Amino acid sequence: MRIEISTIFTGIKAQQLPALIGILSKAKDYAEQANIDQAELLATRLTEDMHPLQWQIQATLQLALRGTMRLAGQEPEDLTIDENGFDAIIARVEQVLAQMEKFSDDVLNQHAIDVFEVPVGPDITMPMTGQEYALKFVLPNFYFHLTTSYNILRMKGVPLGKRDFLGAS
Amino acid sequence: MRIEISTIFTGIKAQQLPALIGILSKAKDYAEQANIDQAELLATRLTEDMHPLQWQIQATLQLALRGTMRLAGQEPEDLTIDENGFDAIIARVEQVLAQMEKFSDDVLNQHAIDVFEVPVGPDITMPMTGQEYALKFVLPNFYFHLTTSYNILRMKGVPLGKRDFLGAS
């Protein structure tokens, strides 16, 4: 069974990443109002042995951008968020959205049945078709890190609701 | 652009709900080893004004089952988890998997372009095509509650890793 892989990335571009921008804007406002240091908020973890918020946002963007590039047959470029503060990170989300727009739906869909060697751990790759990669790897991981980012901010008191998570749908 | 809606639910059936069973089994084992009351674990929230674990699992299953039924053109049946303890909840996940298996891919895909009135809040419905409902509503919400369930258990010390979240892929 074959799906239009591009549909998955259309959702990320049209719904989830714009929602992330909204979430980060509210986090910034909340930090200002509650007099919380932005760096402290971005360094918050759900629990000691999980990654902090800034890393979770980075992973979310990596999956969106590197996933798109890999599916388009390009070498995925590095994406590290070393900026400080919410404004700079929001600008990075916007930059990723612009980069994703460069790849047409047709280019992504052409590679649905091609096999990719996907890094799944340190020094480990796994062969997956483009469709498997998009549905079984990019999508669950993308939502995992997006939800974890949201959950960290909720835990810290940022006034967010499910509507913020879902974005304009 | 039209996709095979069934592919979304195939992933939920083959990958994410079996992964949830594995996660809940590890939670049960951990509760026994660490001498934590199962009811206490199931009542844990990430933060005061978020729903507890048992509710998050219920929401995950509701999206999977009721989503499938609605797309198959049936009235979605109620799904409330009022069982106690992990064994009973794992049995509910297995039951939902069996119920989902009753609906063929063809039945789901037939309704991709039909318009559904989807409840999105108390007394509010929103018209969506089957494809929009599956991709923009069921999928993000399903992953949201699945990830939040995982995050609550991680926060309580259950030894889980990304591989548990992704399941057999």
Coordinates of C-alpha atoms in Angstrom, one line a residue:
Chain A
M1 CA 0.0 0.0 0.0
R2 CA 1.4 3.3 -1.0
I3 CA 0.6 6.7 0.4
E4 CA 1.4 10.2 -0.7
I5 CA 4.3 10.8 1.7
S6 CA 4.1 14.5 1.0
T7 CA 0.8 14.6 2.9
I8 CA 2.7 13.8 6.1
F9 CA 5.0 16.7 5.6
T10 CA 2.2 19.0 4.5
G11 CA 0.7 18.5 7.9
I12 CA 4.0 19.3 9.6
K13 CA 4.4 22.5 7.6
A14 CA 0.8 23.7 7.7
Q15 CA -0.3 22.6 11.1
Q16 CA 2.4 21.4 13.6
L17 CA 5.3 23.8 13.1
P18 CA 3.1 26.9 13.0
A19 CA 1.5 25.5 16.2
L20 CA 5.0 25.1 17.7
I21 CA 5.7 28.8 16.9
G22 CA 2.5 29.7 18.8
I23 CA 3.5 27.6 21.7
L24 CA 7.0 29.1 21.9
S25 CA 5.5 32.6 21.7
K26 CA 3.3 31.9 24.7
A27 CA 6.3 30.5 26.5
K28 CA 8.2 33.7 25.9
D29 CA 5.3 35.8 27.1
Y30 CA 4.9 33.7 30.2
A31 CA 8.6 33.8 31.0
E32 CA 8.5 37.6 30.9
Q33 CA 5.3 37.9 33.0
A34 CA 6.4 35.3 35.6
N35 CA 9.9 36.7 35.6
I36 CA 11.5 33.3 34.7
D37 CA 14.8 33.3 32.9
Q38 CA 14.3 32.0 29.3
A39 CA 17.5 30.0 29.5
E40 CA 16.2 28.3 32.7
L41 CA 12.9 27.4 30.9
L42 CA 14.8 26.1 27.9
A43 CA 17.0 23.9 30.1
T44 CA 14.0 22.3 31.9
R45 CA 13.6 18.5 31.7
L46 CA 10.6 16.4 32.5
T47 CA 12.8 14.2 34.5
E48 CA 16.6 14.1 35.2
D49 CA 17.5 11.5 32.5
M50 CA 15.4 13.1 29.7
H51 CA 16.7 15.8 27.4
P52 CA 15.9 19.5 28.1
L53 CA 13.4 21.6 26.3
Q54 CA 15.8 23.2 23.9
W55 CA 17.0 19.7 22.8
Q56 CA 13.4 18.5 22.4
I57 CA 12.7 21.5 20.1
Q58 CA 15.9 20.7 18.1
A59 CA 14.9 17.1 17.7
T60 CA 11.4 18.1 16.5
L61 CA 13.0 20.4 13.8
Q62 CA 15.6 17.8 12.9
L63 CA 13.0 15.2 12.1
A64 CA 11.0 17.7 10.0
L65 CA 13.9 19.1 8.0
R66 CA 16.3 16.2 7.8
G67 CA 13.4 13.8 7.1
T68 CA 12.3 16.0 4.2
M69 CA 15.8 16.2 2.8
R70 CA 16.5 12.5 3.1
L71 CA 13.2 11.7 1.4
A72 CA 14.1 14.1 -1.4
G73 CA 17.3 12.2 -1.9
Q74 CA 19.6 14.8 -0.5
E75 CA 22.2 14.5 2.3
P76 CA 20.4 15.8 5.4
E77 CA 22.1 18.8 6.7
D78 CA 23.1 19.4 10.4
L79 CA 20.6 21.2 12.5
T80 CA 21.8 22.4 15.9
I81 CA 20.0 25.0 17.9
D82 CA 22.7 27.0 19.6
E83 CA 20.8 30.2 19.7
N84 CA 19.7 31.7 23.0
G85 CA 16.2 32.6 23.9
F86 CA 12.8 32.1 22.4
D87 CA 12.9 34.8 19.7
A88 CA 16.0 33.2 18.1
I89 CA 14.4 29.7 18.3
I90 CA 11.2 30.9 16.8
A91 CA 13.3 32.3 13.9
R92 CA 14.9 28.9 13.5
V93 CA 11.4 27.2 13.2
E94 CA 10.5 29.8 10.5
Q95 CA 13.8 29.1 8.8
V96 CA 13.1 25.3 8.8
L97 CA 9.7 26.0 7.3
A98 CA 11.2 28.0 4.5
Q99 CA 13.8 25.3 3.9
M100 CA 11.1 22.6 3.7
E101 CA 9.2 24.6 1.2
K102 CA 12.0 24.2 -1.3
F103 CA 11.1 20.5 -1.8
S104 CA 8.1 19.9 -3.9
D105 CA 5.5 17.2 -3.1
D106 CA 6.5 15.4 -6.2
V107 CA 10.1 15.1 -5.2
L108 CA 9.1 13.5 -1.9
N109 CA 6.6 11.2 -3.4
Q110 CA 9.0 9.9 -6.0
H111 CA 11.0 8.3 -3.3
A112 CA 8.2 6.5 -1.5
I113 CA 9.4 3.0 -2.5
D114 CA 13.1 3.7 -2.5
V115 CA 15.1 2.1 0.3
F116 CA 17.1 4.4 2.6
E117 CA 19.7 3.5 5.3
V118 CA 18.3 5.4 8.3
P119 CA 20.5 6.1 11.3
V120 CA 18.6 4.7 14.3
G121 CA 21.3 4.9 16.9
P122 CA 25.0 5.5 17.3
D123 CA 26.7 3.7 14.3
I124 CA 23.5 1.8 13.5
T125 CA 21.5 2.2 10.4
M126 CA 18.3 0.4 9.3
P127 CA 17.0 -0.1 5.8
M128 CA 13.5 1.4 5.3
T129 CA 11.5 2.4 2.3
G130 CA 10.7 6.1 2.0
Q131 CA 7.1 5.3 3.1
E132 CA 8.3 3.3 6.1
Y133 CA 10.7 6.0 7.1
A134 CA 8.0 8.7 6.9
L135 CA 5.3 6.8 8.7
K136 CA 7.1 4.6 11.2
F137 CA 10.1 6.7 12.1
V138 CA 9.7 10.4 11.3
L139 CA 6.1 10.8 12.3
P140 CA 6.2 9.0 15.7
N141 CA 9.5 10.6 16.6
F142 CA 8.3 14.1 15.5
Y143 CA 5.2 13.9 17.6
F144 CA 7.1 12.5 20.5
H145 CA 9.5 15.5 20.7
L146 CA 6.8 18.0 19.9
T147 CA 4.5 16.6 22.7
T148 CA 7.4 16.4 25.2
S149 CA 8.2 20.1 24.4
Y150 CA 4.6 21.0 25.1
N151 CA 4.5 18.9 28.3
I152 CA 7.7 20.6 29.7
L153 CA 6.1 24.0 29.2
R154 CA 2.8 22.9 30.7
M155 CA 4.7 21.5 33.7
K156 CA 6.4 24.9 34.2
G157 CA 3.0 26.6 34.2
V158 CA 2.8 28.1 30.7
P159 CA -0.9 28.5 29.9
L160 CA -1.3 26.2 27.0
G161 CA -4.2 24.0 25.9
K162 CA -4.8 21.3 23.3
R163 CA -5.8 23.9 20.8
D164 CA -2.3 25.3 21.0
F165 CA -0.9 21.9 20.3
L166 CA -3.2 21.2 17.4
G167 CA -2.7 24.6 15.9
A168 CA -4.9 25.9 13.0
S169 CA -6.4 22.8 11.5
Chain B
M1 CA -4.5 15.0 -2.5
R2 CA -5.8 11.7 -1.2
I3 CA -4.0 9.2 0.9
E4 CA -4.8 5.7 2.0
I5 CA -6.3 6.5 5.4
S6 CA -6.0 2.9 6.4
T7 CA -2.2 3.3 6.4
I8 CA -2.5 5.6 9.5
F9 CA -4.5 3.0 11.3
T10 CA -2.3 0.2 10.2
G11 CA 0.5 2.0 12.0
I12 CA -1.5 2.4 15.1
K13 CA -2.5 -1.3 15.1
A14 CA 0.9 -2.8 14.1
Q15 CA 3.3 -0.4 15.9
Q16 CA 1.9 2.0 18.4
L17 CA -0.7 0.0 20.4
P18 CA 1.6 -3.0 20.7
A19 CA 4.2 -0.6 21.9
L20 CA 1.8 0.7 24.4
I21 CA 1.2 -2.8 25.7
G22 CA 5.0 -3.2 26.2
I23 CA 5.2 0.1 28.0
L24 CA 2.3 -0.8 30.4
S25 CA 3.9 -4.2 31.1
K26 CA 7.2 -2.5 32.1
A27 CA 5.2 -0.1 34.2
K28 CA 3.5 -3.0 36.0
D29 CA 6.9 -4.7 36.6
Y30 CA 8.4 -1.5 37.9
A31 CA 5.5 -0.9 40.3
E32 CA 6.0 -4.4 41.7
Q33 CA 9.7 -4.0 42.0
A34 CA 9.6 -0.5 43.5
N35 CA 6.7 -1.3 45.7
I36 CA 4.5 1.5 44.2
D37 CA 0.8 1.1 44.2
Q38 CA -0.6 0.6 40.7
A39 CA -3.5 2.9 41.4
E40 CA -1.2 5.6 42.5
L41 CA 0.9 5.3 39.3
L42 CA -2.3 5.4 37.2
A43 CA -3.5 8.5 39.0
T44 CA -0.2 10.4 38.4
R45 CA -0.3 13.7 36.4
L46 CA 2.5 15.6 34.7
T47 CA 1.2 18.7 36.4
E48 CA -1.8 19.5 38.5
D49 CA -4.1 20.7 35.7
M50 CA -3.4 17.9 33.3
H51 CA -5.3 14.6 33.2
P52 CA -3.8 11.5 35.0
L53 CA -2.2 8.5 33.3
Q54 CA -5.3 6.3 33.2
W55 CA -7.2 9.1 31.4
Q56 CA -4.4 9.6 29.0
I57 CA -4.4 5.9 28.1
Q58 CA -8.2 6.0 27.7
A59 CA -7.9 9.0 25.4
T60 CA -5.2 7.2 23.3
L61 CA -7.5 4.1 22.9
Q62 CA -10.6 6.3 22.2
L63 CA -8.9 8.0 19.4
A64 CA -7.8 4.7 17.8
L65 CA -11.1 2.9 18.2
R66 CA -13.6 5.7 17.9
G67 CA -11.6 7.2 15.0
T68 CA -11.7 3.8 13.2
M69 CA -15.4 3.4 13.7
R70 CA -16.3 7.0 12.7
L71 CA -14.3 6.6 9.5
A72 CA -16.0 3.3 8.8
G73 CA -19.3 5.1 8.9
Q74 CA -20.4 3.7 12.3
E75 CA -21.5 5.4 15.4
P76 CA -18.4 5.4 17.6
E77 CA -19.0 3.5 20.8
D78 CA -18.2 4.7 24.3
L79 CA -14.8 3.7 25.6
T80 CA -14.2 4.3 29.3
I81 CA -11.5 2.6 31.2
D82 CA -12.9 1.9 34.7
E83 CA -10.8 -1.2 35.3
N84 CA -8.2 -1.2 38.0
G85 CA -4.6 -2.1 37.5
F86 CA -2.3 -2.6 34.6
D87 CA -3.3 -6.2 33.7
A88 CA -6.9 -5.1 33.1
I89 CA -5.8 -2.1 31.1
I90 CA -3.5 -4.1 29.0
A91 CA -6.5 -6.4 28.3
R92 CA -8.4 -3.4 27.2
V93 CA -5.7 -2.4 24.7
E94 CA -5.8 -5.9 23.3
Q95 CA -9.6 -5.7 23.1
V96 CA -9.4 -2.4 21.2
L97 CA -6.9 -4.0 18.8
A98 CA -9.3 -6.9 18.1
Q99 CA -12.2 -4.4 17.6
M100 CA -10.1 -2.4 15.1
E101 CA -9.3 -5.5 13.2
K102 CA -13.0 -5.9 12.3
F103 CA -12.8 -2.9 9.9
S104 CA -11.1 -3.6 6.6
D105 CA -8.8 -1.1 5.0
D106 CA -11.2 -0.8 2.1
V107 CA -14.1 0.3 4.4
L108 CA -11.9 3.1 5.9
N109 CA -10.5 4.2 2.6
Q110 CA -14.0 4.5 1.1
H111 CA -14.7 7.4 3.4
A112 CA -11.6 9.5 2.8
I113 CA -13.5 12.3 1.0
D114 CA -16.8 12.0 2.9
V115 CA -17.5 14.9 5.3
F116 CA -17.9 14.1 9.0
E117 CA -19.1 16.3 11.9
V118 CA -16.4 15.7 14.4
P119 CA -16.9 16.7 18.1
V120 CA -14.0 19.0 19.0
G121 CA -15.3 20.3 22.3
P122 CA -18.3 20.3 24.5
D123 CA -21.3 20.8 22.2
I124 CA -19.0 21.8 19.3
T125 CA -18.6 19.9 16.1
M126 CA -16.5 20.7 13.1
P127 CA -17.0 19.4 9.5
M128 CA -13.9 17.5 8.2
T129 CA -13.4 15.1 5.4
G130 CA -12.3 11.6 6.4
Q131 CA -8.7 12.4 5.4
E132 CA -8.6 15.6 7.4
Y133 CA -10.1 13.8 10.4
A134 CA -7.5 11.1 10.3
L135 CA -4.5 13.3 9.6
K136 CA -5.3 16.5 11.4
F137 CA -7.3 15.3 14.3
V138 CA -6.9 11.6 15.1
L139 CA -3.2 11.3 14.5
P140 CA -1.9 14.4 16.4
N141 CA -4.2 13.7 19.3
F142 CA -3.4 10.0 19.4
Y143 CA 0.3 10.8 19.6
F144 CA -0.2 13.5 22.1
H145 CA -1.9 11.2 24.6
L146 CA 0.4 8.3 23.9
T147 CA 3.5 10.4 24.5
T148 CA 2.0 12.0 27.6
S149 CA 1.4 8.5 29.0
Y150 CA 5.0 7.6 28.3
N151 CA 6.2 10.9 29.8
I152 CA 4.3 10.3 33.0
L153 CA 5.8 6.9 33.4
R154 CA 9.3 8.2 32.7
M155 CA 8.8 10.9 35.3
K156 CA 7.9 8.3 37.8
G157 CA 11.1 6.3 37.1
V158 CA 9.8 3.5 34.9
P159 CA 12.9 2.4 32.8
L160 CA 11.7 3.2 29.3
G161 CA 13.5 4.3 26.2
K162 CA 12.6 5.5 22.8
R163 CA 12.6 2.0 21.5
D164 CA 9.7 1.2 23.8
F165 CA 7.8 4.2 22.4
L166 CA 8.5 3.3 18.8
G167 CA 7.8 -0.5 19.3
A168 CA 8.6 -3.0 16.7
S169 CA 8.9 -1.1 13.4

